[in-house]
Coordinates of C-alpha atoms in Angstrom, one line a residue:
M70 CA -158.6 268.9 -93.3
I71 CA -158.7 272.5 -92.1
Y72 CA -155.1 273.3 -91.1
L73 CA -154.7 275.6 -88.1
D74 CA -151.3 274.4 -86.8
N75 CA -149.0 276.8 -88.7
N76 CA -146.8 277.5 -85.7
A77 CA -145.7 273.8 -86.0
T78 CA -145.1 274.0 -89.8
T79 CA -146.5 275.7 -92.9
A80 CA -147.4 274.4 -96.3
I81 CA -144.7 275.2 -98.9
A82 CA -145.9 278.1 -101.1
S83 CA -146.3 277.1 -104.8
E84 CA -144.0 279.9 -105.8
V85 CA -141.4 278.6 -103.4
F86 CA -141.7 275.0 -104.8
E87 CA -141.3 276.3 -108.4
A88 CA -138.2 278.3 -107.4
M89 CA -136.6 275.2 -105.8
K90 CA -137.3 272.7 -108.6
P91 CA -134.4 273.4 -110.9
Y92 CA -132.0 272.8 -108.0
F93 CA -133.1 269.3 -107.7
T94 CA -132.5 268.5 -111.3
E95 CA -130.2 270.4 -113.7
K96 CA -128.6 272.6 -111.0
F97 CA -127.5 269.7 -108.8
W98 CA -123.8 270.8 -108.5
N99 CA -121.8 271.1 -105.3
P100 CA -121.4 274.8 -104.7
S101 CA -117.9 274.3 -103.3
S102 CA -116.6 272.8 -106.6
M103 CA -114.6 275.0 -109.0
Y104 CA -116.1 274.4 -112.4
D105 CA -118.4 276.9 -114.0
P106 CA -121.9 275.4 -113.2
A107 CA -120.9 275.0 -109.5
I108 CA -119.5 278.5 -109.3
A109 CA -122.8 279.8 -110.7
L110 CA -124.6 277.8 -108.0
A111 CA -122.4 279.4 -105.3
R112 CA -123.5 282.8 -106.7
D113 CA -127.2 281.8 -106.3
I114 CA -126.5 281.0 -102.6
A115 CA -124.8 284.3 -102.2
A116 CA -127.8 286.1 -103.8
A117 CA -130.2 284.2 -101.5
R118 CA -128.0 285.2 -98.5
K119 CA -128.0 288.8 -99.5
S120 CA -131.8 288.8 -100.0
I121 CA -132.5 287.2 -96.6
A122 CA -130.1 289.7 -94.9
A123 CA -131.8 292.6 -96.5
H124 CA -135.2 291.5 -95.2
L125 CA -133.7 291.6 -91.7
G126 CA -132.1 295.1 -92.1
V127 CA -128.6 293.7 -92.5
K128 CA -126.5 295.7 -94.9
T129 CA -124.1 292.9 -95.8
A130 CA -124.8 289.2 -96.4
T131 CA -121.9 287.7 -94.4
P132 CA -123.7 287.7 -91.0
I133 CA -126.3 285.2 -92.3
L134 CA -125.2 281.6 -91.5
F135 CA -127.3 278.8 -93.1
T136 CA -128.3 275.8 -90.8
S137 CA -130.6 272.9 -91.0
C138 CA -133.3 274.3 -88.7
A139 CA -134.0 276.7 -85.8
T140 CA -133.0 274.0 -83.3
E141 CA -129.5 273.9 -84.9
S142 CA -129.4 277.7 -85.0
N143 CA -130.3 277.9 -81.3
N144 CA -127.7 275.2 -80.3
T145 CA -125.1 277.0 -82.4
A146 CA -125.8 280.3 -80.8
I147 CA -125.7 279.1 -77.2
L148 CA -123.0 276.4 -77.4
G149 CA -120.9 278.4 -79.8
A150 CA -120.9 281.3 -77.4
V151 CA -120.1 279.1 -74.5
R152 CA -117.1 277.6 -76.3
A153 CA -115.8 281.0 -77.3
N154 CA -116.1 282.6 -73.8
P155 CA -114.9 280.1 -71.3
D156 CA -114.3 282.6 -68.5
R157 CA -118.0 283.4 -68.1
K158 CA -120.4 280.9 -66.6
H159 CA -123.7 282.7 -66.2
I160 CA -126.7 282.5 -68.7
I161 CA -130.1 284.2 -68.5
T162 CA -133.2 282.7 -70.2
S163 CA -136.9 282.5 -69.5
K164 CA -139.1 279.7 -68.2
V165 CA -141.2 279.7 -71.4
E166 CA -138.5 279.2 -74.1
H167 CA -138.8 276.5 -76.8
P168 CA -137.2 273.2 -75.8
A169 CA -134.4 273.9 -78.3
V170 CA -133.2 276.6 -75.8
L171 CA -134.6 275.1 -72.6
E172 CA -132.9 271.8 -72.9
V173 CA -129.5 273.2 -73.9
C174 CA -129.6 275.5 -70.9
R175 CA -130.6 272.6 -68.6
D176 CA -127.7 270.6 -69.9
L177 CA -125.3 273.5 -69.3
E178 CA -126.7 273.8 -65.8
R179 CA -125.9 270.2 -65.1
R180 CA -122.4 270.9 -66.3
G181 CA -121.9 273.6 -63.7
Y182 CA -123.2 276.8 -65.4
S183 CA -125.3 279.2 -63.5
I184 CA -128.7 279.7 -65.2
S185 CA -131.2 282.4 -64.3
W186 CA -134.7 281.3 -65.2
I187 CA -136.9 284.4 -65.6
D188 CA -140.6 284.2 -64.7
V189 CA -143.6 285.4 -66.6
D190 CA -146.8 286.8 -65.3
T191 CA -150.3 285.3 -65.8
D192 CA -150.5 286.9 -69.3
G193 CA -147.1 285.5 -70.3
N194 CA -145.2 288.8 -70.1
L195 CA -141.6 288.5 -69.0
D196 CA -140.8 289.8 -65.4
L197 CA -138.7 292.7 -66.4
K198 CA -137.6 293.6 -62.8
Q199 CA -136.4 290.0 -62.3
Y200 CA -134.6 290.2 -65.6
V201 CA -132.7 293.3 -64.7
H202 CA -131.8 291.9 -61.2
A203 CA -130.4 288.8 -62.9
L204 CA -127.8 290.6 -64.9
R205 CA -124.3 290.2 -63.6
P206 CA -121.6 292.5 -65.1
K207 CA -118.4 290.6 -66.0
E208 CA -120.1 287.3 -65.2
T209 CA -123.1 287.0 -67.5
L210 CA -122.1 285.3 -70.7
L211 CA -125.3 285.1 -72.7
I212 CA -129.0 286.0 -72.6
S213 CA -131.3 283.8 -74.7
I214 CA -134.9 285.2 -74.9
M215 CA -137.4 284.3 -77.6
H216 CA -139.0 287.1 -79.7
A217 CA -142.5 285.5 -79.8
N218 CA -143.7 282.5 -77.8
N219 CA -144.6 279.5 -80.0
E220 CA -147.5 278.4 -77.8
T221 CA -149.3 281.7 -76.8
G222 CA -147.9 284.1 -79.4
V223 CA -146.9 286.5 -76.6
I224 CA -144.3 288.9 -77.9
F225 CA -141.2 289.8 -75.7
P226 CA -139.6 293.2 -76.0
V227 CA -136.2 291.8 -77.1
E228 CA -135.1 295.2 -78.5
R229 CA -135.4 296.7 -75.0
L230 CA -134.0 293.6 -73.2
A231 CA -130.9 293.6 -75.5
R232 CA -130.4 297.3 -74.9
I233 CA -130.5 296.9 -71.1
A234 CA -128.0 294.1 -71.3
K235 CA -125.6 296.1 -73.4
E236 CA -125.9 299.1 -71.1
T237 CA -125.1 296.8 -68.1
D238 CA -122.1 295.2 -69.8
P239 CA -121.3 295.5 -73.5
D240 CA -119.6 292.1 -73.5
I241 CA -122.9 290.3 -72.6
L242 CA -124.1 288.5 -75.7
F243 CA -127.8 288.6 -76.6
H244 CA -129.5 285.8 -78.6
A245 CA -133.1 286.0 -79.8
D246 CA -135.0 283.0 -81.0
A247 CA -137.2 284.6 -83.7
T248 CA -138.5 281.4 -85.2
Q249 CA -142.1 282.4 -84.9
S250 CA -141.7 286.1 -85.7
V251 CA -139.5 286.3 -88.8
S252 CA -141.7 287.2 -91.8
K253 CA -144.6 288.2 -89.5
L254 CA -143.1 291.0 -87.3
P255 CA -140.7 293.7 -88.4
I256 CA -137.1 292.9 -87.5
D257 CA -134.4 295.5 -88.2
L258 CA -131.0 294.3 -87.0
S259 CA -129.4 297.6 -88.0
G260 CA -132.0 299.6 -86.3
S261 CA -134.2 298.7 -83.3
F262 CA -132.6 295.3 -83.0
S263 CA -129.1 296.6 -83.2
N264 CA -128.2 295.3 -79.7
V265 CA -129.1 291.7 -80.7
D266 CA -125.9 289.7 -81.4
L267 CA -127.5 286.4 -82.5
L268 CA -130.9 285.7 -84.0
S269 CA -132.3 282.3 -85.0
F270 CA -135.1 281.3 -87.4
S271 CA -136.3 278.4 -89.6
G272 CA -137.8 278.4 -93.1
H273 CA -140.7 276.0 -92.6
K274 CA -142.5 278.5 -90.3
F275 CA -143.1 280.9 -93.3
H276 CA -143.9 278.6 -96.2
A277 CA -140.4 277.4 -97.0
P278 CA -139.5 273.7 -96.7
K279 CA -138.5 271.9 -93.5
G280 CA -134.7 271.3 -93.2
V281 CA -133.3 274.8 -93.6
G282 CA -132.8 277.6 -91.1
A283 CA -130.4 280.4 -90.4
L284 CA -128.5 282.2 -87.7
Y285 CA -127.6 285.8 -87.8
V286 CA -124.2 286.4 -86.2
R287 CA -123.3 290.1 -85.7
P288 CA -119.8 290.7 -87.0
G289 CA -117.3 290.6 -84.1
T290 CA -119.4 288.3 -82.0
P291 CA -117.2 285.7 -80.3
I292 CA -118.7 282.4 -81.3
R293 CA -117.2 279.0 -82.2
P294 CA -118.5 276.7 -85.0
Y295 CA -121.0 274.0 -83.9
L296 CA -120.5 271.7 -86.9
I297 CA -116.8 271.2 -87.7
G298 CA -115.6 269.5 -90.8
G299 CA -115.4 271.9 -93.8
H300 CA -114.8 275.4 -95.0
Q301 CA -118.4 276.1 -95.9
E302 CA -120.3 279.1 -94.6
N303 CA -117.0 281.1 -94.3
G304 CA -115.6 278.4 -92.1
R305 CA -118.5 278.7 -89.6
R306 CA -120.4 275.5 -90.4
G307 CA -119.1 272.3 -92.0
G308 CA -121.2 270.5 -94.5
T309 CA -122.4 271.0 -98.1
E310 CA -125.1 273.7 -98.3
N311 CA -128.7 272.5 -98.8
V312 CA -129.0 274.6 -102.0
P313 CA -132.6 274.0 -103.0
Y314 CA -133.9 274.7 -99.5
I315 CA -131.8 277.9 -99.2
I316 CA -133.2 279.1 -102.4
G317 CA -136.7 278.3 -101.2
M318 CA -136.2 280.1 -97.9
A319 CA -135.1 283.3 -99.7
C320 CA -138.1 283.1 -102.0
A321 CA -140.5 282.6 -99.1
L322 CA -139.2 285.7 -97.4
D323 CA -139.5 287.6 -100.6
L324 CA -143.2 286.6 -100.8
A325 CA -143.8 287.4 -97.2
A326 CA -142.3 290.9 -97.7
E327 CA -144.5 291.6 -100.7
T328 CA -147.8 291.0 -98.8
H329 CA -146.7 291.6 -95.2
E330 CA -149.1 294.4 -94.2
E331 CA -152.0 292.8 -95.9
D332 CA -151.2 289.4 -94.3
F333 CA -150.7 290.8 -90.9
A334 CA -154.1 292.7 -90.9
R335 CA -155.9 289.7 -92.3
M336 CA -154.5 287.1 -89.8
L337 CA -155.2 289.5 -86.9
R338 CA -158.8 289.9 -88.1
L339 CA -159.3 286.2 -88.4
R340 CA -157.6 285.5 -85.1
D341 CA -159.9 287.9 -83.3
R342 CA -162.9 286.4 -85.1
L343 CA -161.8 283.0 -83.8
Q344 CA -161.3 284.3 -80.3
K345 CA -164.6 286.1 -80.1
G346 CA -166.5 283.1 -81.6
I347 CA -165.0 280.7 -79.1
E348 CA -165.7 283.0 -76.1
E349 CA -169.3 283.4 -77.2
A350 CA -169.9 279.7 -78.0
V351 CA -168.1 278.0 -75.2
P352 CA -168.4 278.9 -71.5
F353 CA -165.5 278.6 -69.0
V354 CA -162.6 279.1 -71.3
E355 CA -159.3 281.0 -70.8
I356 CA -157.6 282.9 -73.5
N357 CA -154.0 282.5 -72.6
G358 CA -152.0 285.7 -73.0
K359 CA -155.2 287.7 -73.8
N360 CA -154.0 290.9 -72.3
A361 CA -150.5 290.7 -73.7
K362 CA -149.1 291.9 -77.0
R363 CA -149.4 288.8 -79.2
M364 CA -148.6 287.5 -82.6
P365 CA -151.5 288.2 -85.1
N366 CA -151.8 284.5 -86.1
T367 CA -151.8 282.7 -82.7
L368 CA -154.6 281.9 -80.2
N369 CA -154.1 279.7 -77.2
V370 CA -157.4 278.6 -75.6
A371 CA -157.8 276.5 -72.4
A372 CA -161.1 275.0 -71.6
H373 CA -161.9 274.1 -68.0
S374 CA -162.8 270.5 -67.2
V375 CA -161.5 269.2 -70.5
E376 CA -158.7 266.7 -71.1
G377 CA -156.5 268.0 -74.0
E378 CA -155.7 264.7 -75.7
S379 CA -159.4 263.8 -76.0
L380 CA -160.1 267.3 -77.3
L381 CA -157.4 267.0 -79.9
M382 CA -158.7 263.6 -81.1
L383 CA -162.3 265.0 -81.4
M384 CA -161.0 268.1 -83.3
N385 CA -159.1 265.7 -85.6
Q386 CA -162.3 263.7 -86.2
E387 CA -164.0 267.0 -87.1
G388 CA -161.3 267.6 -89.7
I389 CA -159.5 270.4 -87.8
A390 CA -155.7 270.2 -87.4
V391 CA -154.6 272.0 -84.2
S392 CA -152.2 271.2 -81.4
S393 CA -151.9 271.4 -77.6
G394 CA -148.7 273.4 -77.7
S395 CA -145.2 273.0 -79.1
A396 CA -145.0 270.2 -81.7
C397 CA -141.6 269.4 -80.3
T398 CA -143.2 268.3 -77.0
S399 CA -146.5 266.8 -78.4
G400 CA -145.5 263.3 -77.3
S401 CA -145.4 264.3 -73.6
L402 CA -148.3 263.8 -71.2
E403 CA -146.9 266.6 -69.0
P404 CA -148.8 269.9 -69.0
S405 CA -147.3 272.7 -71.1
H406 CA -144.3 274.3 -69.3
V407 CA -145.4 277.6 -70.8
L408 CA -148.9 277.4 -69.2
V409 CA -147.5 276.2 -65.9
A410 CA -145.2 279.2 -65.9
M411 CA -148.2 281.4 -66.5
K412 CA -150.0 279.8 -63.6
V413 CA -153.0 278.7 -65.6
P414 CA -155.5 277.1 -63.2
S415 CA -155.3 273.3 -62.8
S416 CA -158.9 273.0 -64.0
A417 CA -157.8 274.4 -67.4
L418 CA -154.2 273.4 -67.6
Q419 CA -154.8 270.1 -69.4
G420 CA -157.4 271.5 -71.8
S421 CA -155.3 273.9 -73.9
I422 CA -155.5 274.1 -77.6
R423 CA -153.3 276.3 -79.9
F424 CA -154.7 277.6 -83.1
S425 CA -152.1 279.1 -85.4
L426 CA -153.2 280.7 -88.7
S427 CA -151.4 281.5 -92.0
R428 CA -151.9 283.8 -94.9
Y429 CA -153.9 281.0 -96.5
T430 CA -156.5 280.7 -93.7
T431 CA -160.0 281.6 -94.7
E432 CA -163.1 283.0 -92.8
E433 CA -165.0 279.8 -93.7
E434 CA -162.3 277.7 -92.0
I435 CA -162.4 279.9 -88.9
D436 CA -166.2 279.6 -88.6
K437 CA -166.0 275.8 -89.0
A438 CA -163.3 275.6 -86.4
I439 CA -165.4 277.5 -83.9
A440 CA -168.3 275.2 -84.4
A441 CA -166.1 272.1 -84.2
F442 CA -164.4 273.4 -81.0
K443 CA -167.8 273.9 -79.4
R444 CA -169.0 270.4 -80.2
S445 CA -165.7 268.8 -79.2
V446 CA -165.6 270.6 -75.8
E447 CA -169.3 269.7 -75.1
N448 CA -168.5 266.0 -76.0
V449 CA -165.5 265.8 -73.6
R450 CA -167.3 267.6 -70.8
S451 CA -170.2 265.2 -71.0
A452 CA -167.9 262.4 -70.0
S453 CA -165.7 264.4 -67.6
P454 CA -165.8 263.7 -63.8
Y455 CA -164.6 267.3 -63.4
W456 CA -167.7 268.8 -65.1
N457 CA -170.9 269.4 -63.1
K458 CA -173.5 268.2 -65.5
T459 CA -176.4 269.5 -63.4
E460 CA -175.1 273.1 -63.1
H461 CA -173.2 273.0 -66.4
K462 CA -170.0 274.4 -64.9
P463 CA -166.6 273.0 -63.7
D464 CA -166.6 271.1 -60.4
F465 CA -163.9 273.1 -58.7
S466 CA -164.2 271.1 -55.5
K467 CA -162.2 268.4 -57.3
Y468 CA -159.3 270.7 -58.0
F469 CA -156.9 272.4 -55.6
K470 CA -158.9 274.5 -53.1
N471 CA -156.7 277.6 -53.6
E472 CA -157.3 277.8 -57.3
S473 CA -160.3 279.1 -59.2
I474 CA -161.1 280.6 -62.6

């Protein structure tokens, strides 16, 4: 199986696995206990926290709060801010956020909160003018905007967005979902990201295990605990720490930092090779977010007159693991909310495939993926009622008349 779905999850790096192993066996202690081996374990957690903080430009380790995943981190950031600031009832987010943010905001909207849903353009760029107009001094509680989109890889200028928010009202909190960007893009929370109050991420997106994440909480940020029940994490999250996974996440970030520039350049080169190969081999495809600033490892392709589920099945039969968008919504038959927001034509909306690379992806795998995608698209189109088999092009008469490629 050629694995090109790394935005969903990544393989655990062998170095990470080796670093974790002792904490499953001889170092099994509860870090909250007071005997010597447990105290030593607590020191290991502190060292991991300090290492992760340093990679994010944070000078002290305290702001790093360990969680179970990015979903918990996002929920903690939003709901914790809501509980700590009951006098403000307005939240700003975008229409293309991950469900871990979207669904929380929708639930708050049902509970009476005012939510401003910011649009994106056809390349997936945030509507900056609409964002500025949405800000309400003394009313806006929180802004939650992702750093990089999980489906298209489009990067949002959260540094600028956070600065504008603070210039409008210093008491507005800014949360960035950096799940896809941590380890891949530079993040300096003491420098260019200094106006970001809360930042979420998850270990399994950069070759650490599933089941561990983190939330950066800038000192002084008013936020209440999400999980209550113990003194762990400086009283900010109840529950015994997941020690092996915390160690693994710190190790994975260390590895990423060692080869960051090399990995970035390599993934970008392979992503561009994949994009060019698909555009040359397959007619009538859309590269979603093509003209936007994108992550180096992500390519979202929509083929006209193709049904996505059939395309995924054929790619799977070819031995290529890809997805149609967010893994958290893969069970839905609805079109991607991200592509709907980008106004992707109906003729291509259902035929989107996300390729996401890692530092372990090879040129040979990319070339095989191009050939497999070409065969799979041709196979689906040969049976599609929306494909003109005589003229070898989409039959746009069967789609909405006001839409075209």
